One Martini backbone bead per residue (centre of mass of N, CA, C, O) as a GRO file, in nm:
protein
  507
    1MET     BB    1   9.806   8.145  13.192
    2LYS     BB    2   9.681   8.380  13.434
    3LYS     BB    3   9.954   8.511  13.446
    4ALA     BB    4  10.034   8.631  13.173
    5VAL     BB    5   9.704   8.865  13.278
    6ALA     BB    6   9.706   8.948  13.573
    7TYR     BB    7   9.733   9.273  13.500
    8LEU     BB    8   9.461   9.302  13.341
    9GLU     BB    9   9.241   9.162  13.520
   10PRO     BB   10   9.125   9.427  13.605
   11PHE     BB   11   9.074   9.625  13.346
   12MET     BB   12   8.886   9.408  13.228
   13GLU     BB   13   8.687   9.438  13.442
   14GLN     BB   14   8.590   9.734  13.413
   15GLU     BB   15   8.565   9.726  13.087
   16LYS     BB   16   8.295   9.542  13.205
   17ARG     BB   17   8.119   9.737  13.358
   18ASP     BB   18   8.136  10.008  13.147
   19ALA     BB   19   7.937   9.789  12.970
   20GLY     BB   20   7.747   9.644  13.177
   21ILE     BB   21   7.876   9.387  13.264
   22GLU     BB   22   7.817   9.162  13.531
   23ASN     BB   23   7.874   8.874  13.410
   24ASP     BB   24   7.933   8.524  13.214
   25ASP     BB   25   7.701   8.414  13.023
   26ALA     BB   26   7.842   8.529  12.773
   27ARG     BB   27   7.964   8.319  12.505
   28GLY     BB   28   8.219   8.250  12.259
   29THR     BB   29   8.409   8.210  11.915
   30PHE     BB   30   8.724   8.226  11.857
   31LEU     BB   31   8.905   8.356  11.576
   32ILE     BB   32   9.289   8.324  11.476
   33ALA     BB   33   9.495   8.529  11.255
   34THR     BB   34   9.736   8.563  11.089
   35VAL     BB   35   9.842   8.662  10.793
   36LYS     BB   36   9.942   8.606  10.489
   37GLY     BB   37  10.328   8.658  10.499
   38ASP     BB   38  10.303   8.663  10.825
   39VAL     BB   39  10.474   8.618  11.197
   40HIS     BB   40  10.340   8.793  11.378
   41ASP     BB   41  10.261   8.648  11.763
   42ILE     BB   42  10.218   8.796  12.051
   43GLY     BB   43   9.968   8.917  12.064
   44LYS     BB   44   9.767   8.756  11.980
   45ASN     BB   45   9.832   8.570  12.200
   46ILE     BB   46   9.701   8.740  12.410
   47VAL     BB   47   9.433   8.760  12.314
   48GLY     BB   48   9.412   8.431  12.375
   49VAL     BB   49   9.465   8.432  12.672
   50VAL     BB   50   9.257   8.640  12.764
   51LEU     BB   51   9.031   8.480  12.663
   52GLN     BB   52   9.050   8.219  12.765
   53CYS     BB   53   9.033   8.357  13.085
   54ASN     BB   54   8.696   8.447  13.013
   55ASN     BB   55   8.560   8.230  12.831
   56TYR     BB   56   8.687   8.160  12.560
   57LYS     BB   57   8.658   8.003  12.263
   58VAL     BB   58   9.004   7.924  12.079
   59ILE     BB   59   9.114   7.968  11.739
   60ASP     BB   60   9.430   7.882  11.617
   61LEU     BB   61   9.615   7.937  11.332
   62GLY     BB   62   9.857   8.140  11.361
   63VAL     BB   63  10.054   8.204  11.049
   64MET     BB   64  10.028   8.231  10.807
   65VAL     BB   65   9.716   8.236  10.674
   66SER     BB   66   9.516   8.147  10.449
   67SER     BB   67   9.183   8.262  10.389
   68GLU     BB   68   9.058   7.996  10.323
   69THR     BB   69   9.105   7.923  10.595
   70ILE     BB   70   8.991   8.066  10.729
   71LEU     BB   71   8.691   8.064  10.651
   72GLU     BB   72   8.662   7.795  10.699
   73GLU     BB   73   8.726   7.738  11.012
   74ALA     BB   74   8.466   7.912  11.047
   75GLU     BB   75   8.222   7.766  10.947
   76LYS     BB   76   8.283   7.519  11.103
   77HIS     BB   77   8.295   7.639  11.380
   78LYS     BB   78   8.101   7.853  11.409
   79VAL     BB   79   8.162   8.152  11.470
   80ASP     BB   80   8.155   8.450  11.579
   81MET     BB   81   8.425   8.603  11.576
   82ILE     BB   82   8.737   8.737  11.351
   83GLY     BB   83   9.105   8.781  11.415
   84LEU     BB   84   9.323   8.979  11.266
   85SER     BB   85   9.695   8.964  11.216
   86GLY     BB   86   9.942   9.253  11.188
   87LEU     BB   87  10.278   9.411  11.099
   88ILE     BB   88  10.296   9.433  10.830
   89THR     BB   89  10.210   9.642  10.504
   90PRO     BB   90  10.082   9.386  10.318
   91SER     BB   91   9.862   9.317  10.575
   92LEU     BB   92   9.662   9.529  10.460
   93ASP     BB   93   9.556   9.395  10.228
   94GLU     BB   94   9.475   9.117  10.356
   95MET     BB   95   9.238   9.192  10.475
   96VAL     BB   96   9.095   9.319  10.290
   97HIS     BB   97   9.049   9.043  10.105
   98VAL     BB   98   8.951   8.915  10.314
   99ALA     BB   99   8.632   9.091  10.395
  100ARG     BB  100   8.614   9.028  10.037
  101GLU     BB  101   8.517   8.775  10.122
  102MET     BB  102   8.315   8.709  10.327
  103LYS     BB  103   8.119   8.879  10.107
  104ARG     BB  104   8.096   8.706   9.902
  105LYS     BB  105   7.973   8.434  10.139
  106ARG     BB  106   7.805   8.654  10.296
  107MET     BB  107   7.853   8.695  10.588
  108THR     BB  108   7.821   8.892  10.938
  109ILE     BB  109   8.052   8.867  11.096
  110PRO     BB  110   8.289   8.976  11.322
  111LEU     BB  111   8.595   9.215  11.236
  112LEU     BB  112   8.907   9.208  11.393
  113ILE     BB  113   9.159   9.426  11.406
  114GLY     BB  114   9.529   9.386  11.451
  115GLY     BB  115   9.808   9.557  11.496
  116ALA     BB  116  10.101   9.777  11.435
  117THR     BB  117   9.980   9.844  11.113
  118THR     BB  118   9.703   9.970  11.223
  119SER     BB  119   9.421  10.146  11.199
  120ALA     BB  120   9.158  10.284  11.272
  121LYS     BB  121   9.132  10.454  11.005
  122HIS     BB  122   9.210  10.194  10.805
  123THR     BB  123   8.972  10.065  10.839
  124ALA     BB  124   8.773  10.225  10.779
  125VAL     BB  125   8.862  10.282  10.491
  126ARG     BB  126   8.936   9.978  10.371
  127ILE     BB  127   8.765   9.778  10.500
  128ALA     BB  128   8.464   9.831  10.585
  129PRO     BB  129   8.361   9.882  10.285
  130VAL     BB  130   8.426   9.555  10.230
  131TYR     BB  131   8.170   9.505  10.397
  132ASP     BB  132   7.846   9.467  10.599
  133GLY     BB  133   8.011   9.391  10.868
  134PRO     BB  134   8.146   9.429  11.127
  135ILE     BB  135   8.418   9.640  11.140
  136ILE     BB  136   8.694   9.627  11.412
  137HIS     BB  137   8.984   9.832  11.578
  138VAL     BB  138   9.200   9.666  11.815
  139LEU     BB  139   9.453   9.841  11.997
  140ASP     BB  140   9.439   9.603  12.219
  141ALA     BB  141   9.451   9.309  12.444
  142SER     BB  142   9.349   9.517  12.670
  143ARG     BB  143   9.029   9.559  12.477
  144SER     BB  144   8.901   9.267  12.365
  145VAL     BB  145   8.715   9.205  12.569
  146ASN     BB  146   8.519   9.472  12.560
  147VAL     BB  147   8.423   9.388  12.284
  148VAL     BB  148   8.340   9.152  12.280
  149GLU     BB  149   8.141   9.127  12.442
  150LYS     BB  150   7.944   9.300  12.324
  151LEU     BB  151   7.906   9.146  12.069
  152ILE     BB  152   7.781   8.896  12.246
  153SER     BB  153   7.588   9.135  12.384
  154LYS     BB  154   7.211   9.184  12.319
  155GLU     BB  155   7.233   9.439  12.441
  156HIS     BB  156   7.482   9.595  12.342
  157ARG     BB  157   7.547   9.561  12.056
  158ASP     BB  158   7.454   9.727  11.871
  159ALA     BB  159   7.515  10.016  11.997
  160PHE     BB  160   7.820   9.931  11.931
  161ILE     BB  161   7.790   9.932  11.619
  162ALA     BB  162   7.669  10.220  11.557
  163ASP     BB  163   7.909  10.340  11.712
  164ASN     BB  164   8.108  10.262  11.511
  165VAL     BB  165   8.042  10.374  11.267
  166GLU     BB  166   8.030  10.702  11.351
  167VAL     BB  167   8.322  10.674  11.377
  168GLN     BB  168   8.421  10.535  11.091
  169LYS     BB  169   8.247  10.832  10.950
  170LYS     BB  170   8.473  11.051  11.058
  171LEU     BB  171   8.700  10.961  10.967
  172VAL     BB  172   8.693  10.957  10.694
  173ALA     BB  173   8.595  11.226  10.665
  174SER     BB  174   8.911  11.335  10.780
  175PHE     BB  175   9.042  11.193  10.522
  176GLN     BB  176   8.920  11.351  10.286
  177GLU     BB  177   9.016  11.644  10.444
  178ARG     BB  178   9.276  11.657  10.433
  179LYS     BB  179   9.615  11.845  10.460
  180GLN     BB  180   9.838  11.801  10.198
  181LYS     BB  181  10.122  11.892  10.059
  182LEU     BB  182  10.234  11.841   9.726
  183VAL     BB  183  10.522  11.768   9.502
  184PRO     BB  184  10.717  11.703   9.270
  185TYR     BB  185  10.959  11.516   9.189
  186GLY     BB  186  11.126  11.704   9.071
  187GLU     BB  187  11.128  11.928   9.293
  188ALA     BB  188  11.235  11.721   9.538
  189LEU     BB  189  11.481  11.680   9.380
  190GLU     BB  190  11.619  11.987   9.389
  191LYS     BB  191  11.531  11.989   9.686
  192ARG     BB  192  11.762  11.790   9.817
  193PHE     BB  193  11.955  11.713  10.017
  194ALA     BB  194  12.283  11.840  10.124
  195THR     BB  195  12.624  11.793  10.012
  196ASP     BB  196  12.998  11.880  10.048
  197TRP     BB  197  13.128  11.691   9.884
  198ARG     BB  198  13.456  11.792   9.909
  199THR     BB  199  13.431  11.783  10.276
  200VAL     BB  200  13.294  11.513  10.375
  201GLN     BB  201  13.314  11.285  10.561
  202ILE     BB  202  13.477  10.932  10.452
  203ASP     BB  203  13.495  10.651  10.570
  204LYS     BB  204  13.652  10.343  10.559
  205PRO     BB  205  13.682  10.044  10.557
  206SER     BB  206  13.794   9.724  10.650
  207PHE     BB  207  13.616   9.641  10.473
  208THR     BB  208  13.470   9.406  10.215
  209GLY     BB  209  13.151   9.213  10.224
  210VAL     BB  210  13.131   8.964  10.371
  211ARG     BB  211  13.007   8.854  10.724
  212VAL     BB  212  12.965   8.586  10.994
  213LEU     BB  213  12.800   8.504  11.289
  214GLU     BB  214  12.750   8.274  11.483
  215ASP     BB  215  12.646   8.146  11.733
  216PHE     BB  216  12.633   8.450  11.921
  217PRO     BB  217  12.654   8.501  12.238
  218ILE     BB  218  12.383   8.569  12.432
  219SER     BB  219  12.542   8.725  12.634
  220GLU     BB  220  12.658   8.937  12.454
  221ILE     BB  221  12.397   9.090  12.421
  222ARG     BB  222  12.186   9.153  12.675
  223PRO     BB  223  12.355   9.448  12.735
  224TYR     BB  224  12.170   9.540  12.485
  225ILE     BB  225  11.897   9.555  12.620
  226ASP     BB  226  11.563   9.690  12.577
  227TRP     BB  227  11.311   9.724  12.778
  228SER     BB  228  11.085   9.935  12.728
  229PRO     BB  229  10.934   9.732  12.448
  230PHE     BB  230  10.855   9.504  12.655
  231PHE     BB  231  10.657   9.642  12.826
  232MET     BB  232  10.491   9.675  12.502
  233THR     BB  233  10.355   9.441  12.489
  234TRP     BB  234  10.216   9.398  12.774
  235GLU     BB  235  10.106   9.697  12.830
  236LEU     BB  236  10.289   9.846  12.953
  237LYS     BB  237  10.359  10.211  13.031
  238GLY     BB  238  10.707  10.248  13.044
  239LYS     BB  239  11.022  10.333  13.136
  240TYR     BB  240  11.346  10.204  13.146
  241PRO     BB  241  11.354  10.174  13.516
  242LYS     BB  242  11.114  10.410  13.590
  243ILE     BB  243  10.860  10.163  13.586
  244PHE     BB  244  10.891  10.091  13.904
  245ASP     BB  245  10.804  10.299  14.037
  246ASP     BB  246  10.498  10.264  13.954
  247ALA     BB  247  10.264  10.202  14.106
  248LYS     BB  248  10.063  10.036  13.934
  249VAL     BB  249  10.273   9.867  13.739
  250GLY     BB  250  10.597   9.793  13.888
  251PRO     BB  251  10.557   9.534  13.994
  252HIS     BB  252  10.441   9.376  13.705
  253ALA     BB  253  10.750   9.466  13.545
  254LYS     BB  254  10.938   9.292  13.786
  255GLU     BB  255  10.849   9.042  13.730
  256LEU     BB  256  10.880   9.031  13.428
  257TYR     BB  257  11.194   9.093  13.435
  258ASP     BB  258  11.258   8.855  13.651
  259ASP     BB  259  11.127   8.607  13.442
  260ALA     BB  260  11.328   8.661  13.187
  261ASN     BB  261  11.600   8.643  13.304
  262ALA     BB  262  11.509   8.322  13.410
  263LEU     BB  263  11.529   8.267  13.086
  264LEU     BB  264  11.825   8.362  13.005
  265ASP     BB  265  11.957   8.164  13.163
  266GLU     BB  266  11.814   7.927  13.069
  267VAL     BB  267  11.936   7.959  12.790
  268ILE     BB  268  12.251   7.976  12.783
  269ALA     BB  269  12.229   7.702  12.967
  270ALA     BB  270  12.099   7.554  12.688
  271ARG     BB  271  12.080   7.700  12.416
  272SER     BB  272  11.768   7.756  12.304
  273LEU     BB  273  11.922   7.962  12.133
  274LYS     BB  274  11.997   8.139  11.845
  275ALA     BB  275  12.248   8.337  11.698
  276ASN     BB  276  12.283   8.546  11.402
  277ALA     BB  277  12.475   8.679  11.129
  278ALA     BB  278  12.509   8.948  10.854
  279TYR     BB  279  12.736   9.138  10.709
  280GLY     BB  280  12.855   9.461  10.518
  281PHE     BB  281  13.069   9.635  10.261
  282TRP     BB  282  13.034   9.873   9.996
  283PRO     BB  283  13.078  10.009   9.728
  284ALA     BB  284  12.923  10.338   9.655
  285ALA     BB  285  12.637  10.471   9.448
  286SER     BB  286  12.483  10.759   9.354
  287ASP     BB  287  12.145  10.755   9.126
  288GLY     BB  288  11.989  10.977   9.246
  289ASP     BB  289  11.765  10.751   9.444
  290ASP     BB  290  11.976  10.545   9.379
  291VAL     BB  291  12.232  10.241   9.478
  292ILE     BB  292  12.537  10.194   9.379
  293LEU     BB  293  12.711   9.893   9.359
  294PHE     BB  294  13.001   9.706   9.389
  295THR     BB  295  13.256   9.452   9.311
  296ASP     BB  296  13.495   9.690   9.383
  297GLU     BB  297  13.708   9.912   9.452
  298SER     BB  298  13.709  10.008   9.116
  299ARG     BB  299  13.398  10.055   9.024
  300SER     BB  300  13.350   9.902   8.730
  301SER     BB  301  13.112   9.710   8.842
  302GLU     BB  302  12.762   9.655   8.882
  303LEU     BB  303  12.576   9.432   9.124
  304THR     BB  304  12.381   9.656   9.233
  305ARG     BB  305  12.046   9.801   9.357
  306PHE     BB  306  11.928  10.050   9.530
  307HIS     BB  307  11.571  10.169   9.621
  308PHE     BB  308  11.462  10.484   9.639
  309LEU     BB  309  11.257  10.741   9.823
  310ARG     BB  310  11.048  11.023   9.833
  311GLN     BB  311  10.959  11.389   9.971
  312GLN     BB  312  10.665  11.499   9.872
  313TRP     BB  313  10.616  11.684  10.183
  314GLU     BB  314  10.515  11.964  10.340
  315ARG     BB  315  10.703  12.116  10.604
  316GLN     BB  316  10.741  12.285  10.850
  317GLY     BB  317  11.065  12.414  10.885
  318GLN     BB  318  11.132  12.286  10.595
  319LYS     BB  319  11.322  12.237  10.255
  320ASP     BB  320  11.358  11.939  10.273
  321TYR     BB  321  11.429  11.634  10.036
  322ARG     BB  322  11.437  11.324  10.111
  323SER     BB  323  11.662  11.049  10.100
  324LEU     BB  324  11.872  10.770  10.091
  325ALA     BB  325  12.049  10.865   9.864
  326ASP     BB  326  12.170  11.144   9.984
  327TYR     BB  327  12.394  10.948  10.182
  328ILE     BB  328  12.551  10.922   9.923
  329ALA     BB  329  12.738  10.962   9.683
  330PRO     BB  330  12.783  11.050   9.366
  331ILE     BB  331  12.885  10.916   9.078
  332ASP     BB  332  12.951  11.248   9.034
  333SER     BB  333  13.243  11.357   9.270
  334GLY     BB  334  13.471  11.255   9.358
  335ARG     BB  335  13.369  10.995   9.542
  336GLU     BB  336  13.428  10.757   9.806
  337ASP     BB  337  13.204  10.523   9.914
  338TYR     BB  338  12.939  10.344  10.109
  339ILE     BB  339  12.795  10.084  10.232
  340GLY     BB  340  12.587   9.871  10.428
  341GLY     BB  341  12.453   9.538  10.619
  342PHE     BB  342  12.173   9.344  10.740
  343VAL     BB  343  12.151   9.013  10.938
  344VAL     BB  344  11.916   8.936  11.239
  345THR     BB  345  11.929   8.669  11.504
  346GLY     BB  346  11.709   8.549  11.796
  347GLY     BB  347  11.505   8.278  11.757
  348LEU     BB  348  11.654   8.019  11.679
  349GLY     BB  349  11.388   7.806  11.857
  350ALA     BB  350  11.184   7.931  11.992
  351GLU     BB  351  10.933   7.773  11.865
  352THR     BB  352  11.024   7.501  11.996
  353LEU     BB  353  11.015   7.632  12.280
  354ALA     BB  354  10.693   7.760  12.304
  355LEU     BB  355  10.588   7.461  12.234
  356GLN     BB  356  10.685   7.318  12.514
  357TYR     BB  357  10.509   7.501  12.687
  358LYS     BB  358  10.229   7.484  12.553
  359THR     BB  359  10.243   7.138  12.585
  360ALA     BB  360  10.240   7.257  12.922
  361LEU     BB  361  10.034   7.509  12.974
  362ASP     BB  362  10.298   7.712  12.952
  363ASP     BB  363  10.177   8.017  12.829
  364TYR     BB  364  10.339   8.255  12.987
  365LYS     BB  365  10.658   8.118  12.847
  366ALA     BB  366  10.576   8.127  12.560
  367LEU     BB  367  10.548   8.427  12.562
  368MET     BB  368  10.837   8.465  12.718
  369VAL     BB  369  11.011   8.419  12.428
  370SER     BB  370  10.941   8.569  12.217
  371ALA     BB  371  10.993   8.864  12.335
  372VAL     BB  372  11.312   8.805  12.408
  373ALA     BB  373  11.377   8.722  12.131
  374ASP     BB  374  11.337   9.007  12.005
  375ARG     BB  375  11.516   9.155  12.186
  376LEU     BB  376  11.740   8.974  12.107
  377ALA     BB  377  11.759   9.096  11.823
  378GLU     BB  378  11.767   9.405  11.860
  379ALA     BB  379  12.018   9.374  12.026
  380PHE     BB  380  12.219   9.285  11.795
  381ALA     BB  381  12.170   9.517  11.636
  382GLU     BB  382  12.303   9.710  11.827
  383LEU     BB  383  12.587   9.566  11.824
  384LEU     BB  384  12.633   9.554  11.584
  385HIS     BB  385  12.645   9.849  11.456
  386GLN     BB  386  12.908   9.908  11.648
  387LYS     BB  387  13.117   9.715  11.504
  388ALA     BB  388  13.051   9.882  11.177
  389ARG     BB  389  13.182  10.115  11.290
  390GLN     BB  390  13.440  10.080  11.344
  391GLU     BB  391  13.468   9.862  11.100
  392TRP     BB  392  13.450  10.191  10.971
  393GLY     BB  393  13.624  10.388  11.168
  394PHE     BB  394  13.423  10.622  11.368
  395GLY     BB  395  13.393  10.443  11.619
  396LYS     BB  396  13.637  10.391  11.753
  397THR     BB  397  13.611  10.652  11.983
  398GLU     BB  398  13.384  10.548  12.143
  399SER     BB  399  13.169  10.596  12.474
  400LEU     BB  400  12.930  10.419  12.500
  401SER     BB  401  12.611  10.315  12.654
  402THR     BB  402  12.336  10.179  12.629
  403GLU     BB  403  12.176  10.481  12.657
  404ASP     BB  404  12.328  10.588  12.419
  405LEU     BB  405  12.202  10.423  12.222
  406ILE     BB  406  11.893  10.397  12.271
  407GLU     BB  407  11.935  10.715  12.189
  408GLU     BB  408  12.144  10.734  11.935
  409LYS     BB  409  12.440  10.860  12.050
  410TYR     BB  410  12.553  10.807  11.707
  411ARG     BB  411  12.671  10.788  11.443
  412GLY     BB  412  12.450  10.675  11.201
  413ILE     BB  413  12.248  10.448  11.026
  414ARG     BB  414  11.929  10.177  11.025
  415PRO     BB  415  11.749  10.094  10.805
  416ALA     BB  416  11.444   9.978  10.719
  417ALA     BB  417  11.241   9.759  10.494
  418GLY     BB  418  10.928   9.874  10.583
  419TYR     BB  419  10.975  10.179  10.673
  420PRO     BB  420  10.946  10.541  10.652
  421ALA     BB  421  11.195  10.571  10.459
  422CYS     BB  422  11.163  10.242  10.322
  423PRO     BB  423  10.892  10.111  10.245
  424ASP     BB  424  10.977   9.906  10.060
  425HIS     BB  425  10.982   9.547  10.111
  426THR     BB  426  11.140   9.443   9.844
  427GLU     BB  427  11.432   9.522   9.926
  428LYS     BB  428  11.512   9.251  10.094
  429ARG     BB  429  11.611   9.074   9.842
  430THR     BB  430  11.878   9.202   9.794
  431LEU     BB  431  12.024   9.158  10.083
  432PHE     BB  432  11.955   8.857  10.053
  433ASP     BB  433  12.152   8.870   9.820
  434LEU     BB  434  12.397   8.942   9.914
  435LEU     BB  435  12.437   8.789  10.203
  436GLU     BB  436  12.317   8.506  10.219
  437ALA     BB  437  12.137   8.471  10.450
  438GLU     BB  438  11.958   8.207  10.446
  439ILE     BB  439  12.217   8.031  10.510
  440SER     BB  440  12.387   8.252  10.730
  441THR     BB  441  12.154   8.247  10.911
  442GLY     BB  442  11.799   8.126  10.851
  443VAL     BB  443  11.666   8.363  10.741
  444ARG     BB  444  11.344   8.409  10.590
  445LEU     BB  445  11.132   8.484  10.338
  446THR     BB  446  10.826   8.582  10.243
  447GLU     BB  447  10.592   8.686  10.015
  448SER     BB  448  10.543   8.891  10.248
  449PHE     BB  449  10.879   9.009  10.388
  450ALA     BB  450  10.883   8.856  10.584
  451MET     BB  451  11.056   8.737  10.875
  452THR     BB  452  11.204   8.455  10.959
  453PRO     BB  453  11.210   8.448  11.225
  454ALA     BB  454  11.069   8.716  11.386
  455ALA     BB  455  11.366   8.737  11.530
  456SER     BB  456  11.404   8.965  11.330
  457VAL     BB  457  11.664   9.172  11.130
  458SER     BB  458  11.695   9.440  10.920
  459GLY     BB  459  11.938   9.671  10.705
  460LEU     BB  460  12.099   9.985  10.674
  461TYR     BB  461  12.395  10.129  10.615
  462PHE     BB  462  12.485  10.453  10.752
  463ALA     BB  463  12.721  10.750  10.763
  464HIS     BB  464  12.688  10.975  10.769
  465PRO     BB  465  12.698  11.278  10.935
  466GLU     BB  466  12.429  11.355  10.846
  467ALA     BB  467  12.217  11.147  10.927
  468ARG     BB  468  11.834  11.112  10.972
  469TYR     BB  469  11.570  10.998  11.013
  470PHE     BB  470  11.221  10.971  10.852
  471THR     BB  471  10.942  11.006  10.608
  472VAL     BB  472  10.854  10.990  10.345
  473ASP     BB  473  10.537  10.902  10.306
  474ARG     BB  474  10.336  11.003  10.070
  475MET     BB  475  10.248  10.978   9.672
  476LEU     BB  476  10.268  11.052   9.410
  477LYS     BB  477  10.286  10.901   9.086
  478ASP     BB  478  10.501  11.013   8.917
  479GLN     BB  479  10.714  10.822   9.164
  480VAL     BB  480  10.603  10.565   9.139
  481ARG     BB  481  10.636  10.520   8.888
  482ASP     BB  482  10.970  10.584   8.846
  483TYR     BB  483  10.986  10.333   9.086
  484ALA     BB  484  10.937  10.129   8.851
  485ARG     BB  485  11.107  10.151   8.649
  486ARG     BB  486  11.388  10.119   8.794
  487LYS     BB  487  11.252   9.818   8.888
  488GLY     BB  488  11.119   9.662   8.656
  489MET     BB  489  10.825   9.709   8.689
  490PRO     BB  490  10.513   9.718   8.734
  491LEU     BB  491  10.298   9.975   8.861
  492ALA     BB  492  10.059   9.764   8.992
  493GLU     BB  493  10.268   9.643   9.223
  494PHE     BB  494  10.342   9.902   9.355
  495GLU     BB  495  10.068   9.998   9.428
  496ARG     BB  496  10.022   9.767   9.642
  497TRP     BB  497  10.291   9.797   9.831
  498LEU     BB  498  10.269  10.148   9.865
  499SER     BB  499   9.947  10.179   9.920
  500PRO     BB  500   9.968  10.344  10.239
  501ASN     BB  501  10.155  10.594  10.034
  502LEU     BB  502   9.916  10.659   9.912
  503ALA     BB  503   9.779  11.031   9.698
  504TYR     BB  504   9.623  10.792   9.553
  505GLU     BB  505   9.423  10.644   9.314
  506PRO     BB  506   9.426  10.360   9.176
  507SER     BB  507   9.325  10.255   8.829
   0.00000   0.00000   0.00000
């Protein structure tokens, strides 16, 4: 276990000295969980290992844990504090719910918030107001010991909590004073990203419908791995391979890299991880901010629709307001266009393998399995996108290195539901149904539309020559109301799903 955080220990000890903590007398019990509907746990697991290395008792409830279970276990074990983790945006609302339940139960223990979608500002604005106890956002695992030590320390606790309250007050004030001009939805539609549909190049895929890649060789996926995010998982900042030359973190990065590749050798030899994919292309046309998918090339029968959101905020130097629908030829343009979609996983078997290592008390290798599976999923998505571009025709002349692929030096994009260009996670359901992904890949959606196994990636393919990624960001009620109408669902429901993007307070 110590090896899992060996590179963090000098930093952690320095933080303890900075906090004025000179000994290890003050220890307590820490409960940690990934909230209901979410399955991502690498960061949470690293926090757990870091705290155990510092002699804290850690009760790890795992993933997809309900508020009821979290609070029941907290009361049962008389824990000193609770830590919540989450990656997808619906988890933010679930964290608010847990905090409200803690208040209802008249709890006062500290609540720590962490995970990729969380932030100090969101914690201050949305979570802290609903709970009377201390609520602290923890930026990363290396900071967890410092935070926990201060909260446990009789000498430093009150001052730390008071400082945290002051910081959160400033964050709330900054949020309330933010200045971002948003235009009415109708105006944003009028100023959409424009294409000359008479002349733009539109290529026809070599097939339409769905294809499945089952038990794809991991040895073929391996060369597509982008290692830079792997080091970020372990909180080592630097770009691969230059990170190895860093005097401070280089040796640790090289050790992690060598261990990861040794594990990959083992996984490939033992076939202990399995990679599956499903992808496809469909005849398509845009209809406002919807994209219609047709059953066949006759384009006479609608199969389904993807629903997209549009930018409404004014950006300096930008004259258009983009929606992903802008990258598909309008239904009345006279052009025949296409859209693609995919689901991949590199994580089938990862949970079982990680559990084997945990049972053998090898937390380091258990963490490494999750980190490597995540990288395999992203690498498989990169490999499959390259294959899709070739089968779409326009990618046949590509001659790109792995570095070129990582830097996206190719035509087309693959945005994912729940991310900046299409923040609505519920659109995954349409994609999964189209691909019959649960059956064909083994990847399932949780009630919050997180994918499980966690080491999975899904998204859409757009081939427009000028397609690029963008951020929808905040929206006015006029667009959210129209979006709910187009989806045929209650406004209040989508205000909940899109709460991080709302520029107004729902009634």
